[in-house]
Amino acid sequence: MFSPTALRPPGRFFRFRYLVPVIVFLVVVRFSLPGNVGRETISEWGFLRYSNKTWMPEDKALVDSVCGGLRKGNRIVITVNTGATEILERVPTLLRSSLLCVPNLGDRQVFDALDTVPSEVMNGNTDFDLYRKQLELKDPVRVAEFLKGMKDPRNSDTAAAWTLDKYKKLHILEKAWDLNPNMDWYLHVDADTYVIWSTLVAWLAKLDPTKESYLGSLSFINNLPFGHGGSGMLLSGAAMRSFVVHHNGTAARWDYKMQNECCADWVLAQILTEYGMSLMNSWPTIQGETQSTIPFDSSHWCQPLATMHHITPLQAAQMGDFEAKRKDKTKPLTFEELFNDLVSGLIPRTLDDWDNMALGHTENDVHSFDDCVGACKRDDKCLTALWKGDECVLGTDDVKLGMKHIEGDEKKRWKSFWHKERIAAWAEKQKCSGEIKFPFEDGKSSK
Ligand SMILES: *[C@@H]1O[C@H](CO)[C@@H](O)[C@H](O)[C@H]1NC(C)=O
Ligand SMILES: *[C@@H]1O[C@H](CO)[C@@H](O)[C@H](O)[C@H]1NC(C)=O
């Protein structure tokens, strides 16, 4: 369910300063224009490659076309945890799509999430090599160029940015509160998280922010549950108050212990449990997959979708376009709508060098892609088929778009097949009706 390599690194803290506050982005480093005192608006900030027009929310025509009447949620604060090595690549797309509809979006600022880590924690700690290098290089474009490939000196399989990431999260929580205290909800995401704002505002309107609630997508490390950070973690105002005010100084205490820990989202869960808040598992609404890898099946077809993770800039742009074309942009997005109005249209009949992640069973005695397709057609339950060059998997359990797969051995090229007619009939059969149900909307499991 969880693999550390699937976690996304970096962290930084940007802030969108609203009339009524709304978004916070966390950044690791101060980028350095003359006179800079630790924060910059993103527009000043070296997004040289992006004209204001393509991504700045001040473009009212763009906001209207993408968001429709949806300009609610001004008591929700969003923090985006990112890092110098990915910020240029990811954040502009995020601003142009996912986060465009956040109301009262004013100037956006980048904050250093690590500026209060004590020097005795950083000194001699190679986890901070990347951070020190960033401070030295200053220019964000050079930082992105030079530091992207940097590895953790203690573990050459791990990106330095990933190692550094764990030091940020607890500070980000505290900084988010300092900047925008007493809001109703705080959503903490990574820069490759896609937020579906229409679902989020409709969902949070049904929950009570005065209860101490910690919502996320359940994962486990060492048999201990936690809310997976990249999928997005939601903390109510009351939960944030408990963490930041009643337990003032938590981040500073943990700075000294973090080096031996794997991940900040896991650590956070242990801390919150100690403070009396256990995770309210909100999967699949808080989601760790993308439109390409979500397994569409009957089990969560009618449920709402608020976040996705591991979104590439292209996928974010695709979702942005999709959201902009929705007839009612204020409606929560369900898996049904995402499948019917986006994914099913992207699915071809066959595709070479492609892994459609067919889930079901392996069909024996099949020796070619054509035979594999034939076997699928003969099996009434088969929706997709995947030929792995020497193995035929018939997908009966769900439907996925999947992703490119290049096999080194030319003779073993992968090929995917989707039984489009059967898939269309299958989608039609599980039509949703009635009100959308949100996780914990009955309030039962919140404290
Ligand atoms: C972006 O907007 C700022 C402030 O309105 C302006 O000074 C700057 O020239 C603009 N940049 C581009 C590339 O249009
Ligand atoms: C936490 O404690 C420090 C030091 O006593 C104080 O300056 C700060 O305002 C407190 N923060 C909060 C959120 O209460």
XYZ file of C-alpha atoms and ligand atoms in Angstrom:
475
model
C 0.000 0.000 0.000
C 2.782 2.338 0.843
C 6.248 2.552 -0.519
C 8.704 5.168 0.589
C 9.822 5.782 -2.943
C 6.281 6.749 -3.820
C 6.447 9.606 -1.414
C 7.264 12.898 -2.893
C 9.941 14.973 -1.415
C 10.618 18.547 -1.005
C 9.201 21.234 0.948
C 8.842 24.857 0.800
C 6.377 27.222 1.686
C 4.691 29.618 -0.528
C 2.007 31.754 0.532
C -0.927 33.152 -1.201
C -1.981 36.093 0.743
C -5.632 36.635 0.525
C -7.909 39.238 1.839
C -9.216 36.432 3.877
C -6.275 34.137 3.990
C -6.242 31.041 2.022
C -3.167 29.513 0.662
C 0.178 28.873 2.027
C 3.080 27.395 0.201
C 6.113 26.285 1.977
C 9.536 26.809 0.641
C 12.865 25.821 1.786
C 14.968 28.639 0.842
C 15.079 32.301 0.582
C 15.607 33.354 -2.891
C 17.549 36.258 -3.007
C 16.654 39.327 -4.858
C 18.422 42.347 -3.479
C 16.789 43.492 -0.296
C 14.951 40.233 0.156
C 14.115 39.449 3.714
C 13.085 35.866 3.393
C 9.997 36.076 1.301
C 9.207 36.954 -2.243
C 6.191 37.029 -4.369
C 6.351 34.258 -6.886
C 5.978 36.681 -9.711
C 9.174 38.438 -8.713
C 10.643 35.169 -8.097
C 12.229 33.864 -11.101
C 9.308 32.356 -12.887
C 10.933 33.922 -15.811
C 9.621 31.272 -18.076
C 6.018 31.940 -17.249
C 4.335 35.120 -18.214
C 1.922 36.461 -15.659
C -0.895 35.822 -17.966
C -0.690 32.106 -18.227
C -0.866 31.385 -14.563
C -1.601 34.337 -12.400
C -5.061 34.194 -10.894
C -5.457 37.901 -11.418
C -6.444 36.930 -14.919
C -10.124 37.257 -14.225
C -11.271 35.825 -17.527
C -9.251 32.679 -16.899
C -10.551 32.359 -13.348
C -14.137 32.730 -14.544
C -13.722 30.197 -17.299
C -12.093 27.642 -15.048
C -14.003 28.168 -11.835
C -17.456 29.208 -12.933
C -19.313 30.439 -9.882
C -17.035 28.576 -7.534
C -15.353 31.097 -5.322
C -16.043 29.660 -1.928
C -13.858 28.363 0.833
C -12.199 31.443 2.195
C -11.748 29.898 5.607
C -9.593 27.136 4.218
C -5.823 27.501 4.288
C -3.731 25.425 1.930
C -0.058 24.836 2.455
C 1.998 23.455 -0.360
C 5.122 21.660 0.630
C 7.705 21.910 -2.115
C 11.416 22.247 -2.664
C 13.853 24.248 -4.708
C 14.545 21.334 -7.005
C 10.966 21.004 -8.204
C 9.268 24.304 -7.609
C 9.769 25.815 -11.053
C 8.509 22.699 -12.697
C 5.438 22.047 -10.626
C 4.059 25.062 -8.921
C 3.041 27.190 -11.901
C 0.826 24.392 -13.219
C -0.702 23.953 -9.807
C -1.557 27.625 -9.689
C -2.965 27.594 -13.159
C -5.275 24.657 -12.555
C -5.927 23.076 -9.213
C -5.616 26.097 -6.993
C -6.941 28.725 -9.312
C -10.401 28.769 -7.766
C -9.282 29.501 -4.261
C -11.003 32.773 -3.414
C -9.333 36.052 -2.615
C -6.130 34.979 -4.153
C -3.750 37.860 -3.876
C -0.034 37.871 -4.101
C 1.770 34.631 -3.548
C 4.719 34.290 -1.332
C 7.382 31.748 -0.790
C 8.547 30.986 2.713
C 11.497 29.161 4.072
C 10.168 26.306 6.154
C 13.539 25.600 7.718
C 14.610 29.047 8.854
C 13.959 28.277 12.512
C 15.677 24.901 12.681
C 18.406 25.371 15.335
C 21.927 25.536 13.958
C 23.015 22.713 16.254
C 20.559 20.453 14.430
C 21.918 21.488 11.021
C 25.635 21.662 11.813
C 27.425 18.505 10.823
C 24.147 16.987 9.616
C 24.513 15.968 5.985
C 20.715 15.970 5.588
C 21.100 19.742 5.327
C 23.769 19.755 2.611
C 21.130 20.516 0.010
C 19.729 23.347 2.073
C 23.152 24.882 2.614
C 23.872 24.615 -1.105
C 20.601 26.338 -1.904
C 21.392 29.215 0.411
C 24.744 29.504 -1.283
C 23.489 29.385 -4.870
C 20.527 31.678 -4.228
C 19.222 31.999 -7.766
C 16.194 29.664 -8.110
C 16.930 28.664 -11.689
C 20.492 27.695 -10.809
C 19.248 25.842 -7.748
C 16.880 23.825 -9.905
C 19.590 23.086 -12.442
C 22.377 22.122 -10.097
C 20.618 20.449 -7.218
C 18.069 18.296 -8.942
C 20.285 15.250 -9.160
C 21.825 15.695 -5.727
C 21.775 12.538 -3.623
C 21.606 11.967 0.096
C 25.292 11.620 1.122
C 24.313 8.836 3.513
C 22.244 6.936 0.964
C 23.017 7.255 -2.711
C 19.643 5.759 -3.701
C 17.774 8.640 -2.175
C 17.422 12.159 -3.501
C 18.829 14.734 -1.118
C 15.564 16.640 -1.463
C 13.658 13.665 -0.119
C 15.871 13.370 2.922
C 15.526 17.055 3.661
C 11.775 16.972 3.288
C 10.985 15.461 6.643
C 12.332 18.483 8.503
C 9.770 20.771 6.959
C 6.298 19.509 7.698
C 5.956 20.277 11.394
C 7.346 23.746 10.856
C 4.974 24.263 7.984
C 2.029 23.553 10.263
C 3.236 26.075 12.791
C 4.008 28.682 10.157
C 0.641 28.219 8.514
C -1.038 28.989 11.821
C 1.236 31.956 12.529
C 0.399 33.425 9.130
C -3.294 32.591 9.169
C -4.492 31.678 12.635
C -8.000 30.601 13.621
C -9.185 29.504 10.220
C -11.600 26.582 9.888
C -9.508 24.097 7.917
C -5.888 23.587 6.952
C -5.072 21.348 4.010
C -1.437 20.334 3.677
C -0.368 19.080 0.286
C 2.759 18.565 -1.812
C 3.469 20.300 -5.093
C 2.438 17.170 -6.992
C -0.916 16.940 -5.262
C -3.938 17.987 -7.276
C -6.742 19.575 -5.279
C -10.303 19.452 -6.531
C -11.562 22.575 -4.942
C -15.260 22.026 -5.684
C -15.215 18.752 -3.734
C -13.140 20.142 -0.927
C -15.388 23.124 -0.173
C -18.570 21.039 -0.369
C -17.063 18.416 1.920
C -15.635 20.763 4.527
C -18.923 22.657 4.697
C -20.359 19.459 6.192
C -17.680 18.931 8.847
C -17.292 20.715 12.158
C -14.022 22.668 12.358
C -14.381 23.096 16.123
C -13.813 19.378 16.642
C -10.229 18.166 16.652
C -10.066 16.277 13.366
C -7.149 14.860 11.402
C -8.180 13.419 8.062
C -6.091 11.701 5.442
C -5.455 8.576 3.440
C -4.454 5.654 5.641
C -0.983 4.169 5.234
C 1.201 2.133 7.560
C 4.855 2.117 8.513
C 5.973 -0.274 11.256
C 2.325 -1.226 11.676
C 1.509 2.291 12.811
C -1.166 4.150 10.870
C -0.643 7.606 9.412
C -2.163 9.917 6.854
C -0.052 9.825 3.723
C 1.329 13.328 3.205
C 1.326 13.571 -0.573
C -2.322 12.591 -0.809
C -3.118 15.590 1.362
C -3.747 15.907 5.082
C -6.598 17.880 6.523
C -6.529 19.370 9.986
C -9.463 21.224 11.468
C -8.878 24.600 13.073
C -9.290 22.923 16.462
C -6.690 20.280 15.596
C -4.238 22.943 14.455
C -4.849 24.918 17.648
C -4.067 21.845 19.688
C -0.870 21.213 17.752
C 0.383 24.778 17.487
C -0.967 26.550 20.569
C -1.657 23.969 23.269
C 1.471 22.065 22.352
C 3.574 25.041 21.414
C 7.129 24.149 20.383
C 6.464 20.704 18.953
C 8.396 21.288 15.727
C 11.454 22.576 17.588
C 11.422 19.557 19.905
C 11.278 17.206 16.954
C 14.072 18.915 15.003
C 16.513 17.055 17.226
C 14.914 13.666 16.621
C 14.042 13.912 12.966
C 17.320 12.611 11.566
C 16.453 9.086 12.644
C 12.902 9.160 11.373
C 11.731 8.147 7.945
C 9.039 10.634 7.156
C 7.341 13.636 8.581
C 3.812 12.520 7.787
C 4.407 9.391 9.830
C 5.947 11.379 12.681
C 3.039 13.803 12.596
C 0.568 10.966 13.011
C 2.429 9.703 16.087
C 2.434 13.199 17.563
C -1.250 13.773 16.853
C -2.119 10.410 18.385
C -0.254 11.466 21.495
C -2.285 14.695 21.482
C -5.499 12.707 21.278
C -6.234 12.814 17.546
C -6.253 9.619 15.576
C -6.420 9.539 11.820
C -9.846 9.590 10.207
C -9.239 7.582 7.069
C -10.782 9.508 4.192
C -9.623 7.367 1.301
C -10.693 7.287 -1.501
C -11.794 10.934 -1.344
C -8.262 11.789 -0.281
C -6.507 9.898 -3.004
C -2.922 8.825 -3.686
C -3.353 7.985 -7.364
C -3.818 10.059 -10.520
C -6.467 10.026 -13.225
C -4.187 7.530 -15.016
C -3.703 5.087 -12.162
C -6.939 5.234 -10.168
C -8.561 1.811 -10.368
C -12.123 2.569 -11.388
C -14.419 -0.058 -9.942
C -17.859 -0.273 -8.396
C -16.662 0.073 -4.806
C -16.119 3.832 -4.819
C -17.782 4.833 -8.093
C -20.231 7.281 -6.484
C -17.858 8.767 -3.945
C -16.379 12.260 -4.212
C -12.744 12.902 -5.066
C -10.918 15.793 -3.373
C -7.223 15.173 -4.046
C -4.884 13.136 -6.220
C -1.145 12.565 -5.914
C 1.955 12.049 -8.083
C 0.415 14.327 -10.634
C 2.845 15.378 -13.353
C 2.569 18.900 -14.728
C 0.946 17.426 -17.841
C -1.607 15.538 -15.805
C -2.335 18.639 -13.759
C -2.918 20.572 -16.964
C -5.189 17.806 -18.229
C -7.229 17.927 -15.019
C -7.330 21.709 -15.236
C -8.753 21.557 -18.747
C -11.224 18.930 -17.650
C -12.409 21.008 -14.712
C -12.715 24.069 -16.917
C -15.067 22.180 -19.224
C -17.376 20.893 -16.492
C -20.891 22.197 -16.921
C -21.438 22.743 -13.214
C -18.091 23.707 -11.782
C -19.445 24.076 -8.264
C -20.460 20.425 -8.001
C -18.243 17.946 -6.142
C -16.417 15.624 -8.528
C -17.225 11.917 -8.248
C -15.230 8.992 -9.600
C -18.164 8.390 -11.923
C -17.906 11.832 -13.465
C -14.122 11.646 -13.745
C -14.375 8.313 -15.506
C -17.261 9.134 -17.805
C -16.199 12.641 -18.753
C -12.424 12.304 -18.830
C -10.899 8.847 -18.530
C -13.242 6.903 -20.785
C -12.544 9.396 -23.564
C -8.781 8.909 -23.153
C -8.981 5.130 -23.399
C -8.230 3.820 -26.864
C -8.971 0.292 -28.085
C -5.342 -0.831 -28.106
C -2.046 0.816 -27.291
C 1.537 -0.351 -27.830
C 4.199 -0.031 -25.140
C 1.532 0.577 -22.586
C 0.658 -0.859 -19.185
C -3.063 -0.592 -18.501
C -2.469 -2.331 -15.149
C -5.065 -5.004 -15.885
C -6.111 -6.646 -12.631
C -7.679 -10.096 -12.714
C -5.963 -13.302 -13.692
C -3.294 -14.619 -16.027
C -4.646 -16.593 -18.958
C -2.564 -19.695 -19.731
C -1.499 -20.887 -23.154
C -1.657 -17.516 -24.808
C 1.195 -16.709 -27.148
C 0.403 -13.381 -28.749
C -1.325 -10.093 -28.150
C -4.078 -11.023 -30.622
C -4.774 -14.259 -28.743
C -4.804 -12.319 -25.503
C -7.404 -9.938 -26.930
C -9.372 -12.952 -28.181
C -9.303 -14.502 -24.714
C -10.629 -11.245 -23.263
C -13.452 -11.095 -25.784
C -14.481 -14.665 -24.930
C -14.595 -13.967 -21.178
C -17.772 -12.015 -20.324
C -16.155 -10.473 -17.282
C -13.066 -9.204 -19.088
C -12.834 -5.415 -19.409
C -9.159 -5.003 -20.251
C -6.247 -7.154 -21.331
C -2.527 -6.675 -20.901
C 0.050 -8.518 -22.992
C 3.414 -8.492 -21.251
C 5.331 -10.014 -24.142
C 4.983 -13.537 -22.762
C 2.086 -13.288 -20.353
C -1.569 -12.412 -20.881
C -3.437 -10.770 -17.998
C -7.195 -10.385 -18.270
C -8.517 -7.437 -16.284
C -11.840 -8.225 -14.668
C -11.712 -6.227 -11.446
C -11.395 -2.616 -12.499
C -10.510 -0.275 -15.353
C -7.449 1.944 -15.512
C -5.892 4.129 -18.127
C -2.380 3.173 -17.060
C 0.944 4.449 -18.283
C 3.678 4.030 -20.835
C 5.822 0.957 -20.420
C 8.934 0.442 -22.499
C 10.317 -3.070 -22.194
C 14.031 -3.371 -22.894
C 13.620 -6.580 -24.859
C 12.125 -5.701 -28.246
C 10.475 -9.150 -28.448
C 8.645 -8.606 -25.206
C 6.905 -5.312 -25.906
C 3.855 -4.708 -23.758
C 0.481 -4.004 -25.330
C -2.818 -3.010 -23.798
C -6.384 -3.652 -24.850
C -9.593 -2.137 -23.530
C -12.952 -3.735 -24.335
C -14.603 -0.393 -24.927
C -18.165 -1.630 -25.492
C -18.149 -3.750 -22.368
C -16.557 -0.939 -20.366
C -19.242 1.492 -21.556
C -22.002 -0.961 -20.586
C -20.294 -1.587 -17.233
C -20.046 2.163 -16.525
C -23.678 2.688 -17.497
C -24.851 -0.090 -15.203
C -23.412 1.461 -12.048
C -24.970 4.867 -12.520
C -25.066 6.931 -9.331
C -28.211 8.456 -7.948
C -29.034 10.496 -4.896
C -26.894 12.757 -2.780
C -23.127 12.463 -2.768
C -21.888 11.096 0.550
C -18.723 12.597 2.032
C -16.380 10.908 4.506
C -17.411 11.581 8.115
C -20.206 13.953 7.127
C -22.376 12.414 9.827
C -19.813 13.601 12.364
C -19.776 10.191 14.011
C -16.115 9.510 13.993
C -14.868 12.976 14.770
C -14.143 13.720 18.344
C 3.904 40.643 -14.371
O 3.194 41.570 -13.590
C 3.983 42.523 -12.936
C 3.083 43.323 -12.001
O 1.846 43.587 -12.568
C 4.701 43.377 -13.997
O 5.530 44.324 -13.359
C 5.546 42.444 -14.850
O 6.169 43.178 -15.867
C 4.704 41.341 -15.457
N 5.550 40.377 -16.129
C 5.271 39.872 -17.317
C 6.245 38.869 -17.845
O 4.277 40.169 -17.960
C 4.803 29.719 21.459
O 5.704 30.104 22.474
C 6.563 31.169 22.102
C 7.607 31.361 23.187
O 7.022 31.369 24.471
C 5.720 32.405 21.832
O 6.553 33.469 21.416
C 4.726 32.077 20.708
O 3.875 33.189 20.497
C 3.908 30.870 21.059
N 3.137 30.506 19.887
C 1.825 30.244 19.924
C 1.195 29.897 18.646
O 1.178 30.284 20.946
